[in-house]
Amino acid sequence: MSFPWAEEYQPKSPFMRWLDQRLPLPRLVFGAVGGGYPVPRNLNYFWNFGVLAGIALTIQLVTGIVLAMHFAPAGTLAFDSVEHIMRNVNQGWLLRYVHANGASFFFIVTYIHIFRGLYYGSYKAPREVVWFLGLVIFLLMMATAFMGYVLPWGQMSFWGAKVITGLFGAIPLVGEPIQQWLLGGFAPDNAALNRFFSLHYLLPFVIVGVVILHIWALHIPGSGNPTGVDVKTAQDTVPFHPYYTAKDGFGLGVFLIAFALVVFFAPNALGHADNYIPANPLSTPAHIVPEWYFWPFYAILRAFTVDFILPAKLWGVIAMFGSILLLFFLPWLDTSPVRSGNYRPTFKWFFWVLVADVLILGYCGGKPAEEPYVMISQIATIYYFAHFLIILPVLSTFERALPLPNSISESVLHGEAAEAAPIGTGATVPAE
Amino acid sequence: MDRLRHAPAFRSQQQDVAGLEARLRQRERSGGGEQDDPSPGLALERLPSGVAAEVGEAAIVHGGSLQRPVGESETAGLDDVDGDPEAGAEAQNAADIAGLIGLIESEAHAGAIARRDGSVIITQIACWQTAPGAAIRRPQVTGRPPGFARACGSCHAFSGGTPVPLFLEVTTNRVMMATVGHAEGAVEGAPEEGVRRRDFINIAAVSFAGVGAAVTLFPLINQMNPSADVLALASAEVDISRIQPGQAIKTIWRKQPVFIRNLTPQEIEAANAVPLSSLRDPQTLAERTKEGKTNWLITLGVCTHLGCVPLGAAEGENRGEFGGYFCPCHGSHYDTAARIRKGPAPANLEVPEYEFTSDTVVRIG
Amino acid sequence: MVRVIGFLVGLLFVAVAGWSLLWGAIAFVSEPPEPTVESRFHEHPRHVSFASDGPFGRFDRAQLQRGFQVYKEVCAACHGLRHVAFRNLADLGYNEAEVRAIADQWAIEVPDIDPDTGEATTRKPLPADHFPDPYANEVAARAANNNALPPDLSLITKAREGGAPYVYSLLTGYQNPPSSLPAENRPGEGLYYNPYFANLNIAMPPPLTADGQVTFADGTNATIDQMARDVTAFLIWTAEPKLENRHRTGVATLIFLLIATLLAYMSYRNIWADMKGRKVRATGPLDPENAAKREAASGEAGIQG
């Protein structure tokens, strides 16, 4: 950590001193989330979502491990084993609903976390690697969630697996062999279910590892803040503990209230009724849709309806993966030296258009592939790619940003009104 | 409202004390002002009347080497960004104060109120505990007299020209205080307005959350207990009408083998003839069967030594030296009442709970 | 460099998507999609409320028992309930003896093996058994039902869009097809018109045909509507026997969380009290000594501020 005023770890008891001498874990924790990690004092509630994502991951891990004690990953047994969990296992219904809805909440929290990063320029230097690791986590999350949804072996599980593995078949030349390699067969069956279970159990631990790297990479420059202005002095920061442990505790309470409302009073609202029908390879559901958190990508996938040199299906696949992969290049697409959207009025406007665009894409992704949803998806897809690949680069060249405050403390001291007109150096401004 | 208080003297032990002088010029809005100067050393003024309503008391803390009386000489206001060490400092303290003032000047802007006349009033100073050469640590106390005054005595300071690591915490509604970096030595009295984290509300919140965490643990552990369907199979009904005297069947109850044997009169007699004193696990046949149904011997088929399934229930199996059951694993012999007679097993074959729901059906468990 | 390539890639995607949009728009304008017959005549489920609705909902056990009776006498001949065990009926208020009697007297027997010959046979159900399927397998089920497969009812209220109201509306929704219904959508042989069903024509004949079809043990008047309500309530239970636990635990959890969050908020405000509520003005840059160094480092990184 590069903050010279960061508090040094002092063991509080003889035992902690003994442990710290042998394995500096207490020191590490202290420096990472304790009193030894200075954090900008002006963080708003959008900074709570990283920790909430970590907590959602923990909830999924714990409930998942416990569910795995009862789940049977075989085609003939899977559906019934889930019902066994719901009906017979002690508090099994609770574990299942927490795990299923926990995935949704994990994505809600992660999406807000990502959009916070987009708005406040968290992907910019020196935090590019933090951003990359975050995107890797996101990709791993999507893979894990997709495989997890297949496990109950309901109609949507089966047909969703069929559609998504079918996408690989769209790759020219090597597509079909890859698809069969993935499935271990010609259609999702026992082989696919078993391997998805194995990988679904494994990947979350890989996610944990990448999360550790993500936090480590963040702690080198330290956390960003809503002004985008670097930390300069001790005035600008407060120690993580107890200031942000308290704030995160409160945020956790709010998160758990929302979570409990869904788990206990609307546990199937985010799911699809068809997944309560056992998988039937001979009967296709009326509308195959993935879980809601994949809907924006599903809309992009289905937006390409006309061949253009390449088959439309392949364009859809390329665009769907491309929509995430282009985010890796964001630090070099958006080269504005100003980080925070608070000081970039034009960027801010486009940002909100992007948010609306993604919400529209999500809405269309959950609808059947009929007009007018297809046309709306197409317009929204056009904007999505234009936003990142055309608008942002152009903007960062021609934009005129608002003047930044000299420091975090200044912006804090001045309050919001004065942020736009910070104190220049050397000027003496009589106050009040 | 003009109240100045003295801080207790510190017990200095070191010589290299940096003294800080914070002098403020005050001009009341109503004009005129007064400053008490009860003792040499540091004094702070109260805030201008406009802010006074919110302000607590001022306090004075002295250090051993403070020499400048308050308010006596003209000094530069603390908003003098130049940090001119000459401004108002006595020569001998120049080197120390230079750094201090410089720092205070810069920090003053974080913890100060700038007034119309351009001067700045420090609203809050916190005392940072450090050891010479050590990293700067979080303030141990933030100013709120009289607790601050008492606790402040444990301030340390760097030596050798390094600026005193004093930082101003910015708060309104607080008293203006200046700390003096000085020698080590604690002052008596614990901070009564101590560190925030010991406040009751924090303890309450953490405890409540802890209770929640403990309750959350319950379903995670309880889910491993037998599920409802397993408990439902805790009873098994067996039709025994086909078992002839001298025959036995093996059945399953709670996923374990159960031997149901229809004893012949000779076997019953042999069982009753055994003196109890010779048994490792003394039990009569009557104790191990139901009244009026002493010919029905129902036991678990699990050897009490290490859990193998003994032989003897099926036709042609070795029944051991005592005509009952024989466990081939380590040579335990059971008699016609399934009592251990020879071998390492410590106890008789277990008789589960059962009842005859009719003459031909027995329910186990 | 990245921006140039990105720009071109962006143009490419915009162009390809635009191409699809163009053709889609042309198609939309030249042959606007017509609403299907199904969407014109299909009706959304009617509103109906059950005792188990809402965050404080609980089952009405008398209703559940009536619903079970309807299931037993009307539905069980064709529809299985494989995820429910006879012992679960204790939730409905039956005692152990009654449960054993229900299991023992159940019309369909459980597959078993003859202990002497090893041949497949059947035996009377025990309480621990699940409700046996009325048909040995799907082929047998279709053969007996005009090639239609009567779905298992254990999860039906969760497995259909519209849930319990849909099931209720379906049961009470059988009617003569309206005269405006096109000929090709009229129910053919073995199909019956029901506007609540997505395809309008369902293979199941109306199961509830007359009032008094079932004689309720508690004497409630068995109108079609009443029977439909009761069996639907029963099916809500079969789909989610733990509903009451869920509601009860949920209320307790939410109360706990509200208090805990309030305490957490108060603790947060307490800890931040000395950081917030400042009314101070700065008059110059902080830490002027290191300002030059900072500016240099930021400049290198290309970050302003």
PDB file of N, CA and C in Angstrom, chain A residues 42-47 113-124 127 224-229 334 338-344 347 351:
ATOM      1  N   ASN A  42     -14.910  10.207   1.017  1.00  0.00           N
ATOM      2  CA  ASN A  42     -16.101  10.723   0.353  1.00  0.00           C
ATOM      3  C   ASN A  42     -16.845   9.672  -0.465  1.00  0.00           C
ATOM      4  N   LEU A  43     -16.633   8.393  -0.168  1.00  0.00           N
ATOM      5  CA  LEU A  43     -17.311   7.376  -0.966  1.00  0.00           C
ATOM      6  C   LEU A  43     -18.810   7.429  -0.749  1.00  0.00           C
ATOM      7  N   ASN A  44     -19.546   7.235  -1.817  1.00  0.00           N
ATOM      8  CA  ASN A  44     -20.992   7.180  -1.663  1.00  0.00           C
ATOM      9  C   ASN A  44     -21.442   5.717  -1.627  1.00  0.00           C
ATOM     10  N   TYR A  45     -22.757   5.517  -1.586  1.00  0.00           N
ATOM     11  CA  TYR A  45     -23.268   4.160  -1.394  1.00  0.00           C
ATOM     12  C   TYR A  45     -22.984   3.243  -2.576  1.00  0.00           C
ATOM     13  N   PHE A  46     -22.647   3.814  -3.742  1.00  0.00           N
ATOM     14  CA  PHE A  46     -22.307   2.936  -4.857  1.00  0.00           C
ATOM     15  C   PHE A  46     -21.036   2.143  -4.590  1.00  0.00           C
ATOM     16  N   TRP A  47     -20.262   2.582  -3.606  1.00  0.00           N
ATOM     17  CA  TRP A  47     -19.060   1.838  -3.264  1.00  0.00           C
ATOM     18  C   TRP A  47     -19.351   0.650  -2.345  1.00  0.00           C
ATOM     19  N   HIS A 113     -22.307  -2.648  -9.484  1.00  0.00           N
ATOM     20  CA  HIS A 113     -20.876  -2.465  -9.246  1.00  0.00           C
ATOM     21  C   HIS A 113     -20.170  -2.117 -10.554  1.00  0.00           C
ATOM     22  N   ILE A 114     -20.529  -2.818 -11.633  1.00  0.00           N
ATOM     23  CA  ILE A 114     -19.907  -2.550 -12.935  1.00  0.00           C
ATOM     24  C   ILE A 114     -20.288  -1.152 -13.420  1.00  0.00           C
ATOM     25  N   PHE A 115     -21.565  -0.814 -13.310  1.00  0.00           N
ATOM     26  CA  PHE A 115     -21.983   0.504 -13.800  1.00  0.00           C
ATOM     27  C   PHE A 115     -21.389   1.627 -12.963  1.00  0.00           C
ATOM     28  N   ARG A 116     -21.157   1.371 -11.690  1.00  0.00           N
ATOM     29  CA  ARG A 116     -20.420   2.347 -10.890  1.00  0.00           C
ATOM     30  C   ARG A 116     -19.054   2.568 -11.515  1.00  0.00           C
ATOM     31  N   GLY A 117     -18.396   1.457 -11.885  1.00  0.00           N
ATOM     32  CA  GLY A 117     -17.074   1.556 -12.503  1.00  0.00           C
ATOM     33  C   GLY A 117     -17.115   2.338 -13.807  1.00  0.00           C
ATOM     34  N   LEU A 118     -18.169   2.113 -14.593  1.00  0.00           N
ATOM     35  CA  LEU A 118     -18.276   2.808 -15.865  1.00  0.00           C
ATOM     36  C   LEU A 118     -18.459   4.301 -15.661  1.00  0.00           C
ATOM     37  N   TYR A 119     -19.280   4.660 -14.663  1.00  0.00           N
ATOM     38  CA  TYR A 119     -19.576   6.084 -14.472  1.00  0.00           C
ATOM     39  C   TYR A 119     -18.389   6.841 -13.898  1.00  0.00           C
ATOM     40  N   TYR A 120     -17.756   6.231 -12.891  1.00  0.00           N
ATOM     41  CA  TYR A 120     -16.710   6.965 -12.174  1.00  0.00           C
ATOM     42  C   TYR A 120     -15.317   6.726 -12.739  1.00  0.00           C
ATOM     43  N   GLY A 121     -15.242   6.050 -13.901  1.00  0.00           N
ATOM     44  CA  GLY A 121     -13.936   5.860 -14.534  1.00  0.00           C
ATOM     45  C   GLY A 121     -13.009   4.975 -13.718  1.00  0.00           C
ATOM     46  N   SER A 122     -13.574   4.009 -13.017  1.00  0.00           N
ATOM     47  CA  SER A 122     -12.745   3.142 -12.184  1.00  0.00           C
ATOM     48  C   SER A 122     -11.829   2.260 -13.023  1.00  0.00           C
ATOM     49  N   TYR A 123     -12.100   2.184 -14.333  1.00  0.00           N
ATOM     50  CA  TYR A 123     -11.286   1.319 -15.181  1.00  0.00           C
ATOM     51  C   TYR A 123     -10.025   2.037 -15.662  1.00  0.00           C
ATOM     52  N   LYS A 124      -9.955   3.339 -15.372  1.00  0.00           N
ATOM     53  CA  LYS A 124      -8.827   4.103 -15.901  1.00  0.00           C
ATOM     54  C   LYS A 124      -7.575   3.881 -15.073  1.00  0.00           C
ATOM     55  N   ARG A 127      -5.938   1.646 -12.545  1.00  0.00           N
ATOM     56  CA  ARG A 127      -6.740   0.503 -12.088  1.00  0.00           C
ATOM     57  C   ARG A 127      -7.187  -0.400 -13.232  1.00  0.00           C
ATOM     58  N   GLY A 224     -10.863   4.148  -5.578  1.00  0.00           N
ATOM     59  CA  GLY A 224     -11.236   5.400  -6.226  1.00  0.00           C
ATOM     60  C   GLY A 224     -12.273   6.103  -5.380  1.00  0.00           C
ATOM     61  N   ASN A 225     -12.749   7.237  -5.892  1.00  0.00           N
ATOM     62  CA  ASN A 225     -13.777   7.972  -5.163  1.00  0.00           C
ATOM     63  C   ASN A 225     -14.619   8.773  -6.143  1.00  0.00           C
ATOM     64  N   PRO A 226     -15.751   9.280  -5.708  1.00  0.00           N
ATOM     65  CA  PRO A 226     -16.666   9.921  -6.660  1.00  0.00           C
ATOM     66  C   PRO A 226     -16.111  11.120  -7.405  1.00  0.00           C
ATOM     67  N   THR A 227     -15.071  11.763  -6.884  1.00  0.00           N
ATOM     68  CA  THR A 227     -14.540  12.900  -7.640  1.00  0.00           C
ATOM     69  C   THR A 227     -13.537  12.442  -8.691  1.00  0.00           C
ATOM     70  N   GLY A 228     -13.018  11.241  -8.508  1.00  0.00           N
ATOM     71  CA  GLY A 228     -11.987  10.789  -9.435  1.00  0.00           C
ATOM     72  C   GLY A 228     -10.629  11.398  -9.159  1.00  0.00           C
ATOM     73  N   VAL A 229     -10.589  12.239  -8.134  1.00  0.00           N
ATOM     74  CA  VAL A 229      -9.322  12.897  -7.798  1.00  0.00           C
ATOM     75  C   VAL A 229      -8.541  12.000  -6.849  1.00  0.00           C
ATOM     76  N   ASP A 334     -11.738   4.892 -23.875  1.00  0.00           N
ATOM     77  CA  ASP A 334     -12.114   6.130 -23.224  1.00  0.00           C
ATOM     78  C   ASP A 334     -10.859   6.723 -22.609  1.00  0.00           C
ATOM     79  N   VAL A 338     -10.048  12.829 -17.327  1.00  0.00           N
ATOM     80  CA  VAL A 338     -10.944  13.015 -16.191  1.00  0.00           C
ATOM     81  C   VAL A 338     -11.654  11.698 -15.931  1.00  0.00           C
ATOM     82  N   ARG A 339     -11.629  11.270 -14.672  1.00  0.00           N
ATOM     83  CA  ARG A 339     -12.199   9.951 -14.378  1.00  0.00           C
ATOM     84  C   ARG A 339     -13.710   9.996 -14.223  1.00  0.00           C
ATOM     85  N   SER A 340     -14.135  10.881 -13.313  1.00  0.00           N
ATOM     86  CA  SER A 340     -15.509  10.746 -12.830  1.00  0.00           C
ATOM     87  C   SER A 340     -16.522  11.414 -13.741  1.00  0.00           C
ATOM     88  N   GLY A 341     -17.626  10.731 -13.948  1.00  0.00           N
ATOM     89  CA  GLY A 341     -18.713  11.289 -14.740  1.00  0.00           C
ATOM     90  C   GLY A 341     -19.286  12.557 -14.135  1.00  0.00           C
ATOM     91  N   ASN A 342     -19.031  12.768 -12.843  1.00  0.00           N
ATOM     92  CA  ASN A 342     -19.519  13.994 -12.210  1.00  0.00           C
ATOM     93  C   ASN A 342     -18.957  15.237 -12.871  1.00  0.00           C
ATOM     94  N   TYR A 343     -17.795  15.101 -13.468  1.00  0.00           N
ATOM     95  CA  TYR A 343     -17.124  16.260 -14.075  1.00  0.00           C
ATOM     96  C   TYR A 343     -17.095  16.176 -15.586  1.00  0.00           C
ATOM     97  N   ARG A 344     -17.893  15.267 -16.137  1.00  0.00           N
ATOM     98  CA  ARG A 344     -17.935  15.110 -17.593  1.00  0.00           C
ATOM     99  C   ARG A 344     -19.380  15.125 -18.034  1.00  0.00           C
ATOM    100  N   PHE A 347     -20.383  13.084 -21.214  1.00  0.00           N
ATOM    101  CA  PHE A 347     -20.227  11.656 -20.922  1.00  0.00           C
ATOM    102  C   PHE A 347     -21.356  11.171 -20.033  1.00  0.00           C
ATOM    103  N   PHE A 351     -23.837   8.207 -20.628  1.00  0.00           N
ATOM    104  CA  PHE A 351     -23.853   7.092 -19.677  1.00  0.00           C
ATOM    105  C   PHE A 351     -25.285   6.684 -19.354  1.00  0.00           C
TER     106      PHE A 351
END
